[in-house]
CSV table of C-alpha atoms and ligand atoms in Angstrom, one decimal:
chain,number,residue,atom,x,y,z
A,1,MET,CA,-101.2,179.4,60.3
A,2,ASN,CA,-99.3,181.9,57.6
A,3,GLN,CA,-95.8,181.2,58.5
A,4,ARG,CA,-95.8,185.3,58.4
A,5,ASP,CA,-98.1,185.2,61.5
A,6,ARG,CA,-95.9,183.5,63.8
A,7,ILE,CA,-95.2,184.4,66.7
A,8,ASP,CA,-91.3,185.4,66.9
A,9,PHE,CA,-89.6,185.4,70.3
A,10,GLU,CA,-89.3,189.1,71.3
A,11,GLU,CA,-93.4,188.7,71.0
A,12,ALA,CA,-93.6,185.7,73.1
A,13,LEU,CA,-91.8,187.6,75.2
A,14,GLN,CA,-94.2,190.2,75.2
A,15,LEU,CA,-97.4,188.2,76.1
A,16,TYR,CA,-96.5,187.6,79.6
A,17,GLU,CA,-96.3,191.0,79.7
A,18,MET,CA,-100.3,191.4,78.2
A,19,ASP,CA,-103.0,191.7,80.3
A,20,PHE,CA,-103.7,188.1,82.5
A,21,PHE,CA,-107.1,188.3,81.0
A,22,GLU,CA,-106.8,189.5,77.9
A,23,LEU,CA,-103.7,187.0,77.7
A,24,GLY,CA,-105.8,184.2,78.8
A,25,ALA,CA,-109.6,185.0,75.8
A,26,LEU,CA,-106.1,185.1,73.2
A,27,ALA,CA,-105.2,182.1,74.1
A,28,ASP,CA,-108.5,180.3,74.8
A,29,LYS,CA,-110.0,181.7,71.5
A,30,LYS,CA,-107.0,180.0,70.0
A,31,ARG,CA,-108.1,176.6,71.8
A,32,GLN,CA,-112.0,177.0,70.8
A,33,GLU,CA,-110.2,177.5,67.1
A,34,LEU,CA,-108.7,174.0,67.3
A,35,HIS,CA,-111.0,171.6,70.1
A,36,GLY,CA,-114.2,174.0,70.6
A,37,LYS,CA,-115.4,172.7,73.9
A,38,LYS,CA,-113.5,169.7,73.9
A,39,SER,CA,-111.1,168.8,77.0
A,40,TYR,CA,-109.6,165.2,76.6
A,41,PHE,CA,-108.5,162.5,78.8
A,42,ASN,CA,-107.7,158.6,78.7
A,43,ILE,CA,-108.0,156.5,80.6
A,44,ASN,CA,-105.1,156.0,82.1
A,45,ARG,CA,-102.2,153.6,84.5
A,46,HIS,CA,-98.6,155.3,85.2
A,47,ILE,CA,-96.5,152.7,86.3
A,48,ASN,CA,-92.5,153.1,87.6
A,49,PRO,CA,-91.0,150.2,87.7
A,50,THR,CA,-87.9,151.1,89.4
A,51,ASN,CA,-86.2,154.1,91.0
A,52,VAL,CA,-83.3,153.3,91.0
A,53,CYS,CA,-81.1,155.5,89.0
A,54,ALA,CA,-77.7,156.1,87.6
A,55,ASP,CA,-78.2,159.9,86.9
A,56,THR,CA,-78.6,162.3,89.6
A,57,CYS,CA,-80.7,165.4,88.2
A,58,LYS,CA,-81.5,167.9,90.8
A,59,PHE,CA,-84.9,168.4,91.1
A,60,CYS,CA,-86.0,164.6,91.0
A,61,ALA,CA,-87.6,163.7,94.3
A,62,TYR,CA,-87.6,159.9,93.3
A,63,SER,CA,-84.2,158.5,92.5
A,64,ALA,CA,-83.5,156.1,95.0
A,65,THR,CA,-79.5,157.4,94.3
A,66,ARG,CA,-80.4,160.4,95.6
A,67,LYS,CA,-82.6,161.8,98.7
A,68,ASN,CA,-85.1,158.3,98.7
A,69,PRO,CA,-83.0,155.6,100.2
A,70,HIS,CA,-85.6,153.3,99.4
A,71,GLN,CA,-84.6,151.4,96.4
A,72,TYR,CA,-87.8,149.1,94.9
A,73,THR,CA,-86.8,146.7,91.3
A,74,MET,CA,-90.5,145.8,90.2
A,75,SER,CA,-90.3,142.1,88.4
A,76,HIS,CA,-92.1,141.7,85.3
A,77,GLU,CA,-95.1,139.5,87.1
A,78,GLU,CA,-95.4,142.2,89.8
A,79,ILE,CA,-96.4,144.9,87.0
A,80,LEU,CA,-97.9,141.7,84.4
A,81,LYS,CA,-100.7,142.1,87.5
A,82,ILE,CA,-101.1,145.8,87.8
A,83,VAL,CA,-101.7,145.4,84.4
A,84,ALA,CA,-104.5,142.9,84.0
A,85,ASP,CA,-106.1,144.6,86.6
A,86,ILE,CA,-106.5,148.1,85.1
A,87,ASP,CA,-107.1,146.0,81.6
A,88,ALA,CA,-110.4,144.3,83.4
A,89,ARG,CA,-111.5,148.3,84.6
A,90,GLY,CA,-111.1,149.8,80.7
A,91,ALA,CA,-107.9,151.3,80.3
A,92,LYS,CA,-106.7,151.9,78.0
A,93,GLU,CA,-102.9,153.0,77.8
A,94,VAL,CA,-100.2,151.5,80.3
A,95,HIS,CA,-97.5,154.7,80.5
A,96,ILE,CA,-94.2,153.4,81.7
A,97,VAL,CA,-91.7,155.4,83.0
A,98,SER,CA,-88.7,154.3,84.7
A,99,ALA,CA,-85.7,155.3,86.1
A,100,HIS,CA,-81.8,155.0,85.2
A,101,ASN,CA,-81.4,151.2,86.3
A,102,PRO,CA,-77.6,150.4,86.0
A,103,ASN,CA,-78.5,147.1,87.6
A,104,VAL,CA,-80.9,145.6,85.2
A,105,THR,CA,-80.8,144.1,82.4
A,106,LEU,CA,-81.5,146.2,78.6
A,107,GLU,CA,-83.6,142.5,78.4
A,108,TRP,CA,-86.0,144.0,81.7
A,109,TYR,CA,-86.8,146.7,80.2
A,110,LEU,CA,-88.1,145.1,76.8
A,111,GLY,CA,-89.4,142.1,78.3
A,112,ILE,CA,-91.8,145.1,80.0
A,113,PHE,CA,-93.4,145.8,77.2
A,114,LYS,CA,-93.5,142.5,74.9
A,115,LYS,CA,-95.5,140.8,77.9
A,116,ILE,CA,-97.4,143.4,78.0
A,117,LYS,CA,-98.5,143.7,74.6
A,118,THR,CA,-97.8,140.5,74.1
A,119,ALA,CA,-101.1,139.4,76.5
A,120,TYR,CA,-102.8,142.3,75.9
A,121,PRO,CA,-102.6,144.1,71.9
A,122,HIS,CA,-105.4,146.1,71.9
A,123,LEU,CA,-103.4,148.3,75.2
A,124,HIS,CA,-101.8,151.6,73.7
A,125,VAL,CA,-97.6,150.4,75.6
A,126,LYS,CA,-96.5,154.2,76.3
A,127,ALA,CA,-93.3,153.9,77.0
A,128,LEU,CA,-89.0,155.0,77.7
A,129,THR,CA,-88.3,158.6,77.8
A,130,ALA,CA,-85.4,160.0,75.2
A,131,ALA,CA,-83.8,160.3,78.7
A,132,GLU,CA,-84.0,156.3,79.2
A,133,VAL,CA,-83.7,155.8,75.3
A,134,ASP,CA,-79.6,157.7,76.2
A,135,PHE,CA,-79.0,155.8,78.9
A,136,LEU,CA,-79.7,152.5,77.8
A,137,SER,CA,-77.8,153.6,74.5
A,138,ARG,CA,-75.0,154.1,76.7
A,139,HIS,CA,-74.9,151.1,79.2
A,140,HIS,CA,-75.6,149.0,76.6
A,141,GLY,CA,-73.2,150.7,74.0
A,142,LEU,CA,-76.1,150.3,71.3
A,143,SER,CA,-77.3,153.0,68.4
A,144,TYR,CA,-80.1,155.5,69.3
A,145,ASP,CA,-81.2,153.8,66.4
A,146,GLU,CA,-81.3,150.1,67.5
A,147,VAL,CA,-82.6,151.3,71.2
A,148,LEU,CA,-85.7,153.0,68.8
A,149,ASP,CA,-85.8,149.3,66.7
A,150,LEU,CA,-86.0,147.1,69.4
A,151,MET,CA,-88.7,149.2,71.6
A,152,VAL,CA,-90.6,148.6,67.7
A,153,GLU,CA,-89.9,145.6,68.0
A,154,ASN,CA,-91.1,145.0,71.7
A,155,GLY,CA,-94.6,146.8,71.0
A,156,VAL,CA,-93.9,150.0,72.7
A,157,ASP,CA,-96.6,152.4,70.4
A,158,SER,CA,-95.5,155.8,71.5
A,159,MET,CA,-92.8,157.4,73.2
A,160,PRO,CA,-93.4,159.5,76.6
A,161,GLY,CA,-92.5,163.3,76.7
A,162,GLY,CA,-90.4,163.3,79.4
A,163,GLY,CA,-86.5,164.2,80.1
A,164,ALA,CA,-87.2,167.6,78.2
A,165,GLU,CA,-86.7,169.7,81.5
A,166,ILE,CA,-85.7,172.8,80.4
A,167,PHE,CA,-83.7,173.0,76.7
A,168,ASP,CA,-81.2,175.5,77.8
A,169,GLU,CA,-77.7,173.8,78.1
A,170,LYS,CA,-76.8,176.4,81.0
A,171,VAL,CA,-79.8,175.9,83.2
A,172,ARG,CA,-79.7,172.2,81.8
A,173,ASP,CA,-76.3,172.1,83.0
A,174,TYR,CA,-77.7,173.2,86.0
A,175,ILE,CA,-80.7,171.3,86.7
A,176,CYS,CA,-79.2,167.5,85.3
A,177,LYS,CA,-75.6,167.3,84.7
A,178,GLY,CA,-74.3,164.6,82.7
A,179,LYS,CA,-78.3,163.1,81.5
A,180,VAL,CA,-79.2,163.4,77.9
A,181,THR,CA,-78.2,166.9,76.0
A,182,SER,CA,-81.2,168.8,74.2
A,183,ASP,CA,-79.7,167.6,70.7
A,184,GLN,CA,-79.8,164.4,72.0
A,185,TRP,CA,-83.7,164.8,72.8
A,186,PHE,CA,-84.2,165.7,69.7
A,187,GLU,CA,-82.4,163.9,67.2
A,188,ILE,CA,-84.1,160.7,70.1
A,189,HIS,CA,-87.3,162.3,69.6
A,190,ARG,CA,-87.0,162.8,65.2
A,191,LYS,CA,-85.6,159.0,64.9
A,192,TRP,CA,-88.5,158.1,66.3
A,193,HIS,CA,-90.9,160.3,64.5
A,194,GLU,CA,-89.2,159.2,61.4
A,195,ARG,CA,-90.3,155.7,61.9
A,196,GLY,CA,-94.2,156.5,61.6
A,197,LYS,CA,-94.3,157.0,65.3
A,198,LYS,CA,-95.8,160.3,67.9
A,199,SER,CA,-94.7,161.6,70.9
A,200,ASN,CA,-95.0,164.0,73.2
A,201,VAL,CA,-92.6,166.8,74.8
A,202,THR,CA,-92.9,168.0,78.4
A,203,MET,CA,-91.0,171.3,79.7
A,204,LEU,CA,-90.8,171.2,83.1
A,205,PHE,CA,-90.6,174.6,84.7
A,206,GLY,CA,-90.8,177.2,88.4
A,207,HIS,CA,-87.6,176.2,89.6
A,208,VAL,CA,-84.3,178.3,88.0
A,209,GLU,CA,-85.4,179.1,84.7
A,210,SER,CA,-86.4,182.7,83.1
A,211,ARG,CA,-89.1,183.2,80.8
A,212,GLU,CA,-87.0,183.2,78.2
A,213,ASN,CA,-85.6,180.1,78.4
A,214,ARG,CA,-89.1,178.9,78.0
A,215,ILE,CA,-89.8,180.3,75.3
A,216,ASP,CA,-86.6,179.0,74.1
A,217,HIS,CA,-87.7,175.6,74.5
A,218,MET,CA,-90.7,176.2,72.7
A,219,MET,CA,-89.6,177.4,69.7
A,220,ARG,CA,-86.9,174.3,69.5
A,221,ILE,CA,-89.7,172.4,69.9
A,222,ARG,CA,-91.6,173.8,67.0
A,223,GLU,CA,-88.5,174.0,65.2
A,224,LEU,CA,-88.4,169.9,64.7
A,225,GLN,CA,-92.0,169.8,64.5
A,226,ASP,CA,-92.2,171.7,61.1
A,227,ILE,CA,-90.3,168.8,60.1
A,228,THR,CA,-91.4,166.3,61.2
A,229,GLY,CA,-95.3,166.4,62.8
A,230,GLY,CA,-95.0,163.7,65.1
A,231,PHE,CA,-95.5,165.6,68.5
A,232,ASN,CA,-99.0,164.8,69.6
A,233,CYS,CA,-98.8,167.3,72.4
A,234,PHE,CA,-96.7,169.8,74.5
A,235,ILE,CA,-96.9,169.1,78.6
A,236,PRO,CA,-95.3,171.7,81.1
A,237,LEU,CA,-94.7,170.0,84.1
A,238,VAL,CA,-95.0,172.3,87.2
A,239,TYR,CA,-91.6,171.6,89.4
A,240,GLN,CA,-92.5,170.2,92.6
A,241,THR,CA,-90.3,171.2,95.3
A,242,LYS,CA,-90.6,168.4,98.2
A,243,ASN,CA,-87.3,166.4,99.0
A,244,ASN,CA,-85.0,167.3,95.8
A,245,TYR,CA,-81.6,169.3,95.3
A,246,LEU,CA,-83.0,172.5,93.8
A,247,ASN,CA,-83.7,173.9,96.7
A,248,ILE,CA,-86.6,176.8,95.3
A,249,LYS,CA,-88.1,178.4,98.1
A,250,ALA,CA,-90.9,180.2,96.2
A,251,PRO,CA,-93.0,178.1,93.6
A,252,ILE,CA,-93.9,179.6,90.9
A,253,THR,CA,-97.7,181.5,90.8
A,254,ALA,CA,-101.0,180.2,89.7
A,255,ASN,CA,-101.0,183.3,87.8
A,256,GLU,CA,-97.7,182.6,85.9
A,257,ILE,CA,-98.3,178.9,85.4
A,258,LEU,CA,-101.8,180.2,83.5
A,259,LYS,CA,-99.5,183.2,81.3
A,260,THR,CA,-97.4,180.0,80.3
A,261,MET,CA,-100.0,177.7,79.6
A,262,ALA,CA,-101.5,180.7,77.4
A,263,VAL,CA,-98.1,181.1,75.2
A,264,ALA,CA,-97.7,177.8,74.5
A,265,ARG,CA,-100.7,177.1,73.0
A,266,LEU,CA,-100.4,181.0,71.1
A,267,VAL,CA,-96.7,179.9,70.3
A,268,LEU,CA,-97.3,175.9,70.0
A,269,ASP,CA,-98.7,176.9,66.7
A,270,ASN,CA,-98.2,173.9,65.3
A,271,VAL,CA,-98.8,171.1,68.0
A,272,ALA,CA,-102.2,169.9,68.6
A,273,ASN,CA,-102.3,168.9,71.8
A,274,LEU,CA,-101.6,171.2,75.5
A,275,LYS,CA,-101.6,169.1,78.8
A,276,ALA,CA,-102.7,170.7,81.7
A,277,TYR,CA,-100.8,168.0,83.8
A,278,TRP,CA,-103.4,168.0,87.5
A,279,VAL,CA,-100.6,165.9,88.8
A,280,THR,CA,-97.8,169.0,88.9
A,281,SER,CA,-100.7,172.1,89.0
A,282,THR,CA,-103.7,170.0,90.8
A,283,VAL,CA,-107.0,169.6,89.3
A,284,ASN,CA,-108.0,172.5,90.3
A,285,LEU,CA,-105.9,174.5,88.8
A,286,ALA,CA,-105.9,172.1,85.6
A,287,LEU,CA,-109.5,173.0,85.9
A,288,VAL,CA,-109.1,176.6,85.1
A,289,ALA,CA,-106.2,175.7,82.5
A,290,GLN,CA,-109.1,174.7,80.2
A,291,GLU,CA,-110.2,178.3,79.6
A,292,PHE,CA,-105.7,179.7,79.1
A,293,GLY,CA,-105.2,176.9,76.4
A,294,ALA,CA,-105.3,173.4,77.3
A,295,ASN,CA,-107.5,171.2,76.0
A,296,ASP,CA,-106.1,167.8,77.6
A,297,LEU,CA,-105.9,167.5,81.2
A,298,ASP,CA,-104.1,163.5,80.9
A,299,GLY,CA,-106.3,160.9,81.9
A,300,THR,CA,-107.4,159.2,85.6
A,301,ILE,CA,-103.6,157.8,85.8
A,302,GLU,CA,-104.6,156.1,89.0
A,303,LYS,CA,-100.9,156.1,90.6
A,304,GLU,CA,-98.0,158.1,90.2
A,305,SER,CA,-94.4,157.9,91.7
A,306,ILE,CA,-92.0,160.1,90.2
A,307,ASN,CA,-94.1,164.1,91.0
A,308,ALA,CA,-95.5,162.1,94.3
A,309,ALA,CA,-92.3,161.9,95.4
A,310,ALA,CA,-91.9,165.4,95.1
A,311,GLY,CA,-95.0,166.9,96.6
A,312,ALA,CA,-97.7,166.1,94.3
A,313,LYS,CA,-101.0,164.9,95.4
A,314,SER,CA,-101.4,161.8,92.6
A,315,ALA,CA,-100.2,159.0,94.2
A,316,ASN,CA,-103.0,157.9,93.8
A,317,GLY,CA,-105.2,159.1,90.8
A,318,VAL,CA,-108.3,161.0,90.4
A,319,ASN,CA,-112.1,158.9,90.3
A,320,LEU,CA,-113.5,158.7,87.0
A,321,GLU,CA,-116.5,160.2,87.6
A,322,ASP,CA,-115.6,162.7,89.9
A,323,PHE,CA,-112.9,164.1,86.6
A,324,THR,CA,-115.6,163.9,84.4
A,325,ALA,CA,-118.5,165.8,86.5
A,326,LEU,CA,-115.7,168.0,87.5
A,327,ILE,CA,-114.1,168.9,83.6
A,328,LYS,CA,-118.4,169.2,83.3
A,329,ASN,CA,-119.0,171.6,86.2
A,330,SER,CA,-116.3,173.6,84.5
A,331,GLY,CA,-118.4,174.6,81.2
A,332,PHE,CA,-115.9,172.0,79.3
A,333,ILE,CA,-117.2,168.6,77.3
A,334,PRO,CA,-115.3,165.6,79.2
A,335,VAL,CA,-114.0,163.4,75.9
A,336,GLU,CA,-112.8,160.2,76.4
A,337,ARG,CA,-109.6,159.6,74.2
A,338,ASP,CA,-107.0,157.6,72.8
A,339,SER,CA,-103.4,157.7,73.6
A,340,LEU,CA,-103.6,159.0,69.9
A,341,TYR,CA,-106.1,161.4,70.3
A,342,ASN,CA,-108.8,159.2,68.3
A,343,GLU,CA,-112.2,160.3,70.6
A,344,ILE,CA,-113.7,156.8,72.1
A,345,LYS,CA,-116.9,158.7,73.9
A,346,VAL,CA,-118.2,162.2,74.9
A,347,TRP,CA,-119.2,161.5,78.9
B,401,LIG,O1,-89.0,164.7,82.9
B,401,LIG,C1,-89.1,164.9,87.9
B,401,LIG,C2,-90.0,165.1,85.9
B,401,LIG,C3,-91.0,163.9,84.3
B,401,LIG,C4,-89.8,166.4,89.2
B,401,LIG,O2,-95.6,162.2,77.8
B,401,LIG,C5,-90.2,166.8,88.0
B,401,LIG,O3,-97.6,162.4,78.2
B,401,LIG,C6,-91.8,168.5,89.1
B,401,LIG,O4,-92.6,162.7,81.4
B,401,LIG,N1,-91.4,168.4,90.2
B,401,LIG,C7,-91.9,162.6,83.9
B,401,LIG,N2,-91.8,167.2,88.0
B,401,LIG,C8,-93.0,162.2,83.5
B,401,LIG,C9,-93.1,162.9,81.9
B,401,LIG,C10,-95.3,162.7,81.5
B,401,LIG,C11,-95.5,163.4,82.7
B,401,LIG,C12,-97.0,163.1,82.3
B,401,LIG,C13,-97.0,162.7,81.2
B,401,LIG,C14,-95.9,162.6,80.1
B,401,LIG,C15,-97.1,162.3,78.8
B,401,LIG,C16,-94.8,162.7,80.1
B,401,LIG,O5,-91.0,163.9,85.6
B,401,LIG,C17,-89.3,164.4,83.9
B,401,LIG,C18,-89.4,165.4,85.0
B,401,LIG,O6,-89.4,166.5,84.0
B,401,LIG,N3,-90.4,166.0,87.4
B,401,LIG,N4,-89.2,165.7,89.0
B,401,LIG,C19,-90.2,167.5,89.6
B,401,LIG,N5,-90.0,167.1,91.4
């Protein structure tokens, strides 16, 4: 898109005031220009190897040091058993996100990736959020460059988009004081992109943030993407209200979620893919979001613990046949992709 046609901050805010369906149609037009009626997904498995966390984010129900008293840390053998199982059933990606565990070694973190990559070189390892990279750097006295180089050496292929939350410093201070700052989050992703690697970027919304904060978040992403082009996908994560310290009484409405998806599709003109993460939006709303700019539905997931702990219905993933049938029945074309958005199969 021509720089002059770019939506600026005020225009982005105005988009929220548009007629709901007209806004949806505008985002859908953009989506169709980019992807037609294709909706991407991959066959993946989320693994959350430990919930022991040194940080105290108010929105988190997963961390064992807060409301969840049930601590766990998986052994490499346990993790490899899961990977053997999903590999046998055709998974292409393993998505590994942990809490910030001060009781295990750096080798425990890195060994997970090394062992998976050695035994299953064809599997894409998407692992370590920028928040984990920052934690490992602080806890083990390493620079970001050193941690990122170790990730490459040990077989991490791409980085997930977690830990972004909301970049506005005032909101960030309120919801997750003490963890990776916004500037640090971007520094880590910039350095990762400079290594020729791709990553995703999330936004946690539907809690105390304003529409202005969401747009500011998107604008900051657009700025780095102009420089590196390294973001594959933007993922707005709908805040789940259960078992955490934010105490939000009125969850965000479906209307506001869909508007935010549409605004994101229009503002992020340089990020190709917009993910409706069904885990936090529900499958039903993710299907509707396909008409509000979303072209990616993540994947079958199989198991997920972080959002499930806060009330999402994602503990057991979705069945592949049901998933593809739902995409088809909602008027879209289910296209299985790899982790870098190369098409594998039209279902
Ligand atoms: O950063 C924590 C979020 C994220 C809650 O890159 C919550 O493809 C909602 O990074 N309600 C981790 N969200 C998950 C993540 C992710 C997920 C899906 C796809 C990708 C990708 C990355 O989970 C955290 C945090 O923002 N989270 N608690 C909650 N109560």
